[in-house]
XYZ file of C-alpha atoms in Angstrom:
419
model
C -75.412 29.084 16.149
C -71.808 27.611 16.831
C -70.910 24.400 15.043
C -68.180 22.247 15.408
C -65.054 22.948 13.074
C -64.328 19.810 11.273
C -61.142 18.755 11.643
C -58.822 19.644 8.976
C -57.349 16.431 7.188
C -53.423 16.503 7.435
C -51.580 16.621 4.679
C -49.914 13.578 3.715
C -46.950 13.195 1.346
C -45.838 9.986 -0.551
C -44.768 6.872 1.699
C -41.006 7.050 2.422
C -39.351 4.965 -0.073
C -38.439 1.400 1.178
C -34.796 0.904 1.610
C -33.561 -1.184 -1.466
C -31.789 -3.084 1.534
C -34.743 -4.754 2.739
C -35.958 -5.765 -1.453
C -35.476 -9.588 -1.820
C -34.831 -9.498 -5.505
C -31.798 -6.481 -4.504
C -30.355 -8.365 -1.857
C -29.818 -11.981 -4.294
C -28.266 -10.135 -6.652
C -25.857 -8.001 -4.471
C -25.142 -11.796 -3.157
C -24.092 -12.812 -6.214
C -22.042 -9.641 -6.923
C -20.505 -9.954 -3.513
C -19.496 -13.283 -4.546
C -18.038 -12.544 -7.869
C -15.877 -9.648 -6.298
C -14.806 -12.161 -3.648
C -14.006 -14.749 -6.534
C -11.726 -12.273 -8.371
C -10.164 -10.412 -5.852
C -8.888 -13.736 -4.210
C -7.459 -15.426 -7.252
C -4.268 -13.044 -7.410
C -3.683 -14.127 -3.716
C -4.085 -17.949 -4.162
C -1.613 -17.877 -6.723
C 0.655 -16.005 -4.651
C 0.584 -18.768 -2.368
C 1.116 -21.322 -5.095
C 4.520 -19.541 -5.752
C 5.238 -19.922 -2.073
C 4.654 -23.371 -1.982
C 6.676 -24.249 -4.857
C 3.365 -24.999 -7.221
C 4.312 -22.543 -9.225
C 6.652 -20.246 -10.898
C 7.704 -16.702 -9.916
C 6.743 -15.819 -13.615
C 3.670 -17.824 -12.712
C 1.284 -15.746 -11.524
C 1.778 -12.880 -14.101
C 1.315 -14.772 -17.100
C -2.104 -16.409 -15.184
C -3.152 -13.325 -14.565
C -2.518 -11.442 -18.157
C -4.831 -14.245 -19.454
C -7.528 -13.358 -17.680
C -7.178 -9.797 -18.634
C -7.458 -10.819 -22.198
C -10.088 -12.569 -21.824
C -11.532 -10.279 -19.712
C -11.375 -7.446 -22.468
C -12.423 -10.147 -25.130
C -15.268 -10.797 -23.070
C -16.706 -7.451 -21.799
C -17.926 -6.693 -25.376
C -19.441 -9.910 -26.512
C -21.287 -9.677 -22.960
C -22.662 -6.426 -23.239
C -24.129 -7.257 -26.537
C -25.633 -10.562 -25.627
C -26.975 -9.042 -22.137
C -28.713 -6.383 -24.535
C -29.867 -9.097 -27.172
C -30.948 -11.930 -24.260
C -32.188 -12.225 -20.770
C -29.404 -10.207 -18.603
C -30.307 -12.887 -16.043
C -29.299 -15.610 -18.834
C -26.004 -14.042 -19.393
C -24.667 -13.702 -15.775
C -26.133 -17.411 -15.764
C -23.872 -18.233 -18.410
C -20.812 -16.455 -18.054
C -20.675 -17.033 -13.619
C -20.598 -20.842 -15.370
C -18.135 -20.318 -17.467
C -16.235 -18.764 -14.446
C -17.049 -21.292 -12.250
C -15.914 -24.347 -14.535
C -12.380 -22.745 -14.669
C -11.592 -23.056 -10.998
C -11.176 -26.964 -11.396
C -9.250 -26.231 -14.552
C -6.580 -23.875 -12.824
C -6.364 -26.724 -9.505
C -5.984 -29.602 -12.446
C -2.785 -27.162 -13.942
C -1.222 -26.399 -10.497
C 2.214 -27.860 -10.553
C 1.597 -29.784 -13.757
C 0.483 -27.081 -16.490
C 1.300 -23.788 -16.739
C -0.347 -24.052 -20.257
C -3.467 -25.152 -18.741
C -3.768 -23.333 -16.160
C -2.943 -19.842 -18.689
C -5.989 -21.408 -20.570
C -8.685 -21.511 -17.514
C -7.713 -18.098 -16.383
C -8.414 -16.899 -19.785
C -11.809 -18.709 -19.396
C -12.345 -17.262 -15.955
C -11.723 -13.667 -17.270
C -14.310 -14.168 -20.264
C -16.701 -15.214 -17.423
C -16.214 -12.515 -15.596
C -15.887 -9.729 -18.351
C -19.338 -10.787 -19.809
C -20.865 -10.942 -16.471
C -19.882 -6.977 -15.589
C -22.325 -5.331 -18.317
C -24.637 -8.266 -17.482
C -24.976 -7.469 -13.818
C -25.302 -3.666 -14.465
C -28.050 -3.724 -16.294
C -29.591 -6.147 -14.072
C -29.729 -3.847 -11.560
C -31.640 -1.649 -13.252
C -34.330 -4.228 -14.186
C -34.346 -5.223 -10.373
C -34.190 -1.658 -8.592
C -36.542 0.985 -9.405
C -35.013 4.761 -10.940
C -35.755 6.381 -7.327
C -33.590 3.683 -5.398
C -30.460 2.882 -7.690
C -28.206 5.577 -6.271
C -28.559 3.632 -2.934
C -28.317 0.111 -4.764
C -25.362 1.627 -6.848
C -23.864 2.065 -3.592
C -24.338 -0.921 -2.089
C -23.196 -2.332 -4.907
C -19.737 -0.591 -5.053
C -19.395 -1.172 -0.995
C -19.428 -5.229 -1.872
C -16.755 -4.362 -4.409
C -14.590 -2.551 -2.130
C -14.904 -5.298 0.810
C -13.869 -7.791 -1.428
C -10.736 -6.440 -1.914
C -10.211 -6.543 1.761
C -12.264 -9.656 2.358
C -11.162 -11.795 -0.325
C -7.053 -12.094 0.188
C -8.287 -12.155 4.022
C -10.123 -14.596 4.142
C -7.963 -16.757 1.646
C -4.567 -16.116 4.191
C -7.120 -17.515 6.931
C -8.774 -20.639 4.909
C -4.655 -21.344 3.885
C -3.847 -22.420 7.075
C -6.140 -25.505 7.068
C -5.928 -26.080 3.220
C -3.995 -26.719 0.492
C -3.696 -24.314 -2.453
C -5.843 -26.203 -5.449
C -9.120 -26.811 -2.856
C -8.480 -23.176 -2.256
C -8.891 -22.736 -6.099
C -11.662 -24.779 -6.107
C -13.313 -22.323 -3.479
C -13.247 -20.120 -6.063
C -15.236 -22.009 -8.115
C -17.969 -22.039 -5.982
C -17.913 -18.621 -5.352
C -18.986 -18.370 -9.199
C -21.557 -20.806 -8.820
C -23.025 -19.146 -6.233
C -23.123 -15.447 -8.444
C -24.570 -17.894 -11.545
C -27.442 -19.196 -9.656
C -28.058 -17.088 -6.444
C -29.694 -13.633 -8.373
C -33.204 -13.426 -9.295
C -34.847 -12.492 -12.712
C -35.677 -8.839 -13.104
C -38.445 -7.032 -14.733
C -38.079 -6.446 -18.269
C -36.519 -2.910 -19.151
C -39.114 -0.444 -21.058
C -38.235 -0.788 -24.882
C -36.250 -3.739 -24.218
C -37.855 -6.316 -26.477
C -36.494 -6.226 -29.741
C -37.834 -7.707 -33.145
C -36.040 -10.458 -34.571
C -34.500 -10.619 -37.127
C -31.105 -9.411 -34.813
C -27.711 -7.867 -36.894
C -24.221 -9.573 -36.386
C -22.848 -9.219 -32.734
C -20.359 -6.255 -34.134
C -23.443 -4.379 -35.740
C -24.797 -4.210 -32.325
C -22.170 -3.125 -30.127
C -21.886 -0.747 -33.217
C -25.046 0.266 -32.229
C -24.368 0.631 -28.508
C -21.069 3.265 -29.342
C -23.751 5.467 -31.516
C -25.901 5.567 -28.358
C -22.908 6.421 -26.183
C -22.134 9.340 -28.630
C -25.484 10.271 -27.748
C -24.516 11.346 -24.591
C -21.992 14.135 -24.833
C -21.815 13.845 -21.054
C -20.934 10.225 -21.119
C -18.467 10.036 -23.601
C -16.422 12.771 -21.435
C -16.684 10.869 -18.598
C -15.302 8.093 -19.779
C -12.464 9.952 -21.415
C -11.589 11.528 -17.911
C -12.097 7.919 -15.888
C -10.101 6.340 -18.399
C -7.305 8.991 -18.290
C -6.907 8.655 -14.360
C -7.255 5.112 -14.380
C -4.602 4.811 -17.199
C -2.018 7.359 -15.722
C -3.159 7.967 -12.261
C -3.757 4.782 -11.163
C -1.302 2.975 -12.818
C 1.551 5.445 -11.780
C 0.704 5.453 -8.417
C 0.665 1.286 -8.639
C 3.780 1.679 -9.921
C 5.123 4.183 -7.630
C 3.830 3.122 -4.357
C 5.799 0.475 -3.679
C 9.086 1.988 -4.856
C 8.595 4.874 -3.018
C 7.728 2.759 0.259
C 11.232 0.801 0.155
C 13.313 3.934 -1.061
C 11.783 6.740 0.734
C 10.605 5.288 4.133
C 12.248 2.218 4.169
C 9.220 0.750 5.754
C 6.770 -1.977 3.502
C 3.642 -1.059 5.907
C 3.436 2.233 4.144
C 2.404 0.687 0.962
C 0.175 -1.857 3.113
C -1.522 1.419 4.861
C -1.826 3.276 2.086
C -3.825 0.917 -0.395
C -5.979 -0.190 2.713
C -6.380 3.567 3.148
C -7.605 3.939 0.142
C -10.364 1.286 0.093
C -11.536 2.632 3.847
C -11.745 5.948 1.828
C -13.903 4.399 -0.974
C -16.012 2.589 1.659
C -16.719 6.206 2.715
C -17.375 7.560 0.107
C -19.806 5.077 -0.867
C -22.068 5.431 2.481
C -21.799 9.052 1.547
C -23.135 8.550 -1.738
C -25.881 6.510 -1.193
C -27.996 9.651 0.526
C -26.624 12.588 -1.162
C -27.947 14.231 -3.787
C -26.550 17.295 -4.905
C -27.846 19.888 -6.757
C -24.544 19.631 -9.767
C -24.195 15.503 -9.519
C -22.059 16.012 -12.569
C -19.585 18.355 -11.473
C -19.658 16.900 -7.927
C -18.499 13.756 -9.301
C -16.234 15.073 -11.298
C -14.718 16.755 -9.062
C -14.208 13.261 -6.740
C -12.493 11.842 -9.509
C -9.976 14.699 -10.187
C -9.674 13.867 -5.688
C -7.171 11.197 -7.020
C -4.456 13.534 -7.853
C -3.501 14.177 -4.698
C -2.539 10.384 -4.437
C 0.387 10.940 -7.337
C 0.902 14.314 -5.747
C 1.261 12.945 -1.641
C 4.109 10.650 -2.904
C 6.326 13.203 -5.173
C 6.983 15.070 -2.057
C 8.865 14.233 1.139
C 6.474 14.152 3.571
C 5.400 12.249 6.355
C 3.848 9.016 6.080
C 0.528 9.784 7.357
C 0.285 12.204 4.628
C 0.185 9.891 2.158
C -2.431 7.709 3.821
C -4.596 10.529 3.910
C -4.186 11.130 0.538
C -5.123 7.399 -0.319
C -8.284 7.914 1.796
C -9.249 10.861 0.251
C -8.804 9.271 -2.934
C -10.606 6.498 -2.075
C -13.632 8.824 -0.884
C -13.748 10.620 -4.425
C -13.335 7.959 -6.980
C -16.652 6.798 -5.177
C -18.253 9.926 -5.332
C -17.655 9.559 -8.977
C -18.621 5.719 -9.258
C -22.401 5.728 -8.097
C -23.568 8.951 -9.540
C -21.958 7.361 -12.980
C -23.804 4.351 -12.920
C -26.933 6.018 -11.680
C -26.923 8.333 -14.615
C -25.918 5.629 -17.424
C -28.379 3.842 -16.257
C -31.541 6.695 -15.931
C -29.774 8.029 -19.240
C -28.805 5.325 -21.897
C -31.945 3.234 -23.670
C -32.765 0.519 -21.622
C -32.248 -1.970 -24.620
C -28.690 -0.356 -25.258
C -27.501 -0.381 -21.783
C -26.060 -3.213 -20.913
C -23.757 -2.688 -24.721
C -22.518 0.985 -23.265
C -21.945 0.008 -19.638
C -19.815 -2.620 -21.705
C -17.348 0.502 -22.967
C -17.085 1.568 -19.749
C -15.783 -1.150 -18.752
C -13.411 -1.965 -22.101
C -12.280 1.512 -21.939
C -11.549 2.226 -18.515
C -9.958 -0.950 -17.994
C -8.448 -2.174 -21.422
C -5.838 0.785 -20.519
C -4.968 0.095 -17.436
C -2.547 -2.611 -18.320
C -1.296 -0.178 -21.216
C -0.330 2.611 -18.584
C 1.099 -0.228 -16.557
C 3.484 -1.121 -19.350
C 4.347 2.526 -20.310
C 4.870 4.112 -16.673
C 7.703 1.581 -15.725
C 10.180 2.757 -18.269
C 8.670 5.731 -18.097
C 10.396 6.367 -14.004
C 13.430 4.403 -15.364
C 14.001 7.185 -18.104
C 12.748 10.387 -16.133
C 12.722 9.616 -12.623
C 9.582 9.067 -10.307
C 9.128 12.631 -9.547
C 8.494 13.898 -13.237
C 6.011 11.028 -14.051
C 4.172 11.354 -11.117
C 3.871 15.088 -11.653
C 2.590 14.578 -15.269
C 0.204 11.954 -13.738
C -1.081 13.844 -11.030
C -1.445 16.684 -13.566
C -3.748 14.894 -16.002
C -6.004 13.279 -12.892
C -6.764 16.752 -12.238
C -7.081 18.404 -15.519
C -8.941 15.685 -17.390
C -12.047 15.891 -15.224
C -12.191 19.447 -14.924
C -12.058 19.467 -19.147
C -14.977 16.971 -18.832
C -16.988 18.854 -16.353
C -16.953 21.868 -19.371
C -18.603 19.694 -21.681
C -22.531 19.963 -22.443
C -24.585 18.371 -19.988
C -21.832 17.481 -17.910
C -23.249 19.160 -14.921
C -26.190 17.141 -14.572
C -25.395 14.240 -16.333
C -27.841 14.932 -19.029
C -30.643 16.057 -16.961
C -32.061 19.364 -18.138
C -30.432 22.745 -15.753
C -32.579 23.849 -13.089
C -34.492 26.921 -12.950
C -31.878 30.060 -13.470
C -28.917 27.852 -14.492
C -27.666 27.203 -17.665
């Protein structure tokens, strides 16, 4: 007797993953992020046009700006400890504040105070170095493991418009007002990255028992977790060595080879908007790609910025060096997302916020020291030498750190067959 097959139940695999764009909690704190980069990234230009309007001195805007790199690197630390030993929410609360209250500081000093308005930016940079660590970790509380590559990205694509967005839109706001309620713009833009991001939920292992050790015990703490990641602490080395040389030489370099070389300013323009096009790219790429080495593939995006030193040793056409720029751009994101992805899948939840902290001291507390040191460095050897040396280290320090233990997969165990 025939009897009727029963239908065979299909197979069905986990529900697609909901794009981290469309996750309210996400999207608030990208907001604020977006809001800090747009903060920072327009001060530089505000005071720019102080010095054009006679509000301030040519000397002006360098001192302004060294203060809030101190306090910056003053900052970072304290934050990352504090984010670790309170509500990471609390912190960016706190320190966006602290940002914010500056603004009406620097528009109270403009053409009266240099003094003053030295002090606010210092206050503005401790602001925003304690809310860096803050807002990394956050993102981890807010985004689950599976999705942070994507948020990473997003997160580093708000970065990168800023820097286009911010002087932009500060050129177009100048032509209807003055310079100090442009500052004061800025000050809102902090309030709205202290109040517009949501809480998170609390990291696993997170809650620690009181009694707590000194603020330097604890960041103490944080470097002996960083050492616990051999990966990590090579990384670092390699991002700060590009960063310091690299970057720095070709910040240097750029412009001097623009006047001297091509005799045309829109080459320096084209290149550094290149290169943030590039990093655009490179963080769209990012946030779907998943390859099977995400160590050594990021590594080998950060040595990418070589080429940048290398394009402007050698006489070649403009549009060489823009492409250079953009492929530099493309790989220092390639390195970016993966980075934070893994520091934050990788380090203890509860010592997180402390190491993303010496990423940020680190990588950035040497900038201005390679800054300092390349200048006389082209006025003693000559641009071509240093940028050779430069370009040589961007490309040999990551390829060092890609050697190191668990490098390739940025501490995840080797797949099946590799070692």
């Amino acid at each position: 007797m025939a009897t009727t097959p029963v239908p065979a139940t299909p197979k069905t695999g986990p529900p697609p993953a909901r794009s981290v764009l469309r996750d309210t909690a996400f999207l608030r704190l990208w907001a604020g992020t977006t809001a800090s980069g747009l903060a920072t990234w327009a001060l530089p230009f505000v005071l720019g046009l102080a010095v054009l309007h006679r509000e301030l001195g040519a000397a002006g805007p360098g001192l302004v700006l060294a203060a809030r790199t101190a306090g910056f690197l003053v900052a970072v630390a304290v934050g990352g400890v504090l984010a670790d030993r309170h509500s990471r929410r609390t912190v960016v609360l706190w320190s966006a504040l602290a940002a914010a209250s500056a603004a009406p500081l620097l528009a109270l000093g403009l053409g009266r105070s240099l003094l003053v308005m030295t002090l606010a930016a210092a206050l503005a940079g401790a602001g925003q170095g304690a809310c860096r660590p803050a807002f990394q970790a956050l993102t981890a509380e807010v985004v689950a493991a599976d999705r942070r590559q994507q948020a990473n990205a997003a997160m580093t694509m708000a970065v990168r418009t800023s820097t286009l967005a911010g002087p932009t839109l500060t050129a177009l706001l100048a032509a209807f007002v003055d310079v100090g309620t442009l500052l004061l713009g800025i000050g809102l833009l902090w309030l709205v990255a202290a109040l517009l991001p949501g809480h998170g939920a609390p990291a696993v292992g997170s809650a620690a028992p009181a009694p707590r050790a000194s603020l330097r015990a604890e960041f103490v703490d944080g470097i002996r977790e960083a050492r616990r990641h051999p990966w990590f602490l090579a990384g670092l080395g390699a991002l700060t060595t590009v960063i310091a040389l690299g970057y720095s030489a070709t910040s240097v370099a750029l412009p001097l080879i623009s006047r001297d070389r091509y005799d045309a300013g829109w080459v320096m323009a084209a290149a550094m908007t290149a290169y943030t096009v590039g990093a655009l790219g490179g963080a769209l790429v990012t946030a779907r790609r998943r390859p099977r080495s995400p160590g050594w593939s990021a590594f080998a995006g950060l040595a990418v910025y070589g080429f940048a030193p290398l394009s402007l040793m050698l006489p070649v056409h403009p549009a060489v060096v823009i492409a250079a720029y953009v492929l530099a751009g493309i790989g220092i994101e390639l390195f970016n997302v993966p980075w934070f992805t893994a520091t934050q899948r990788e380090v203890a939840p509860d010592k997180l916020a402390r190491v993303s902290s010496l990423d940020f001291l680190l990588s950035y507390g040497f900038a201005p020291v390679g800054l300092a040191l390349i200048a006389p460095a082209i006025d003693t050897f000559g641009v071509t030498p240093v940028l050779a040396v430069c370009a040589t280290a961007c490309f040999l320090a990551p390829a060092a750190a890609a050697l190191v233990p668990t490098a390739r997969h940025f501490g995840r165990t080797a797949g099946p067959g590799e070692r």
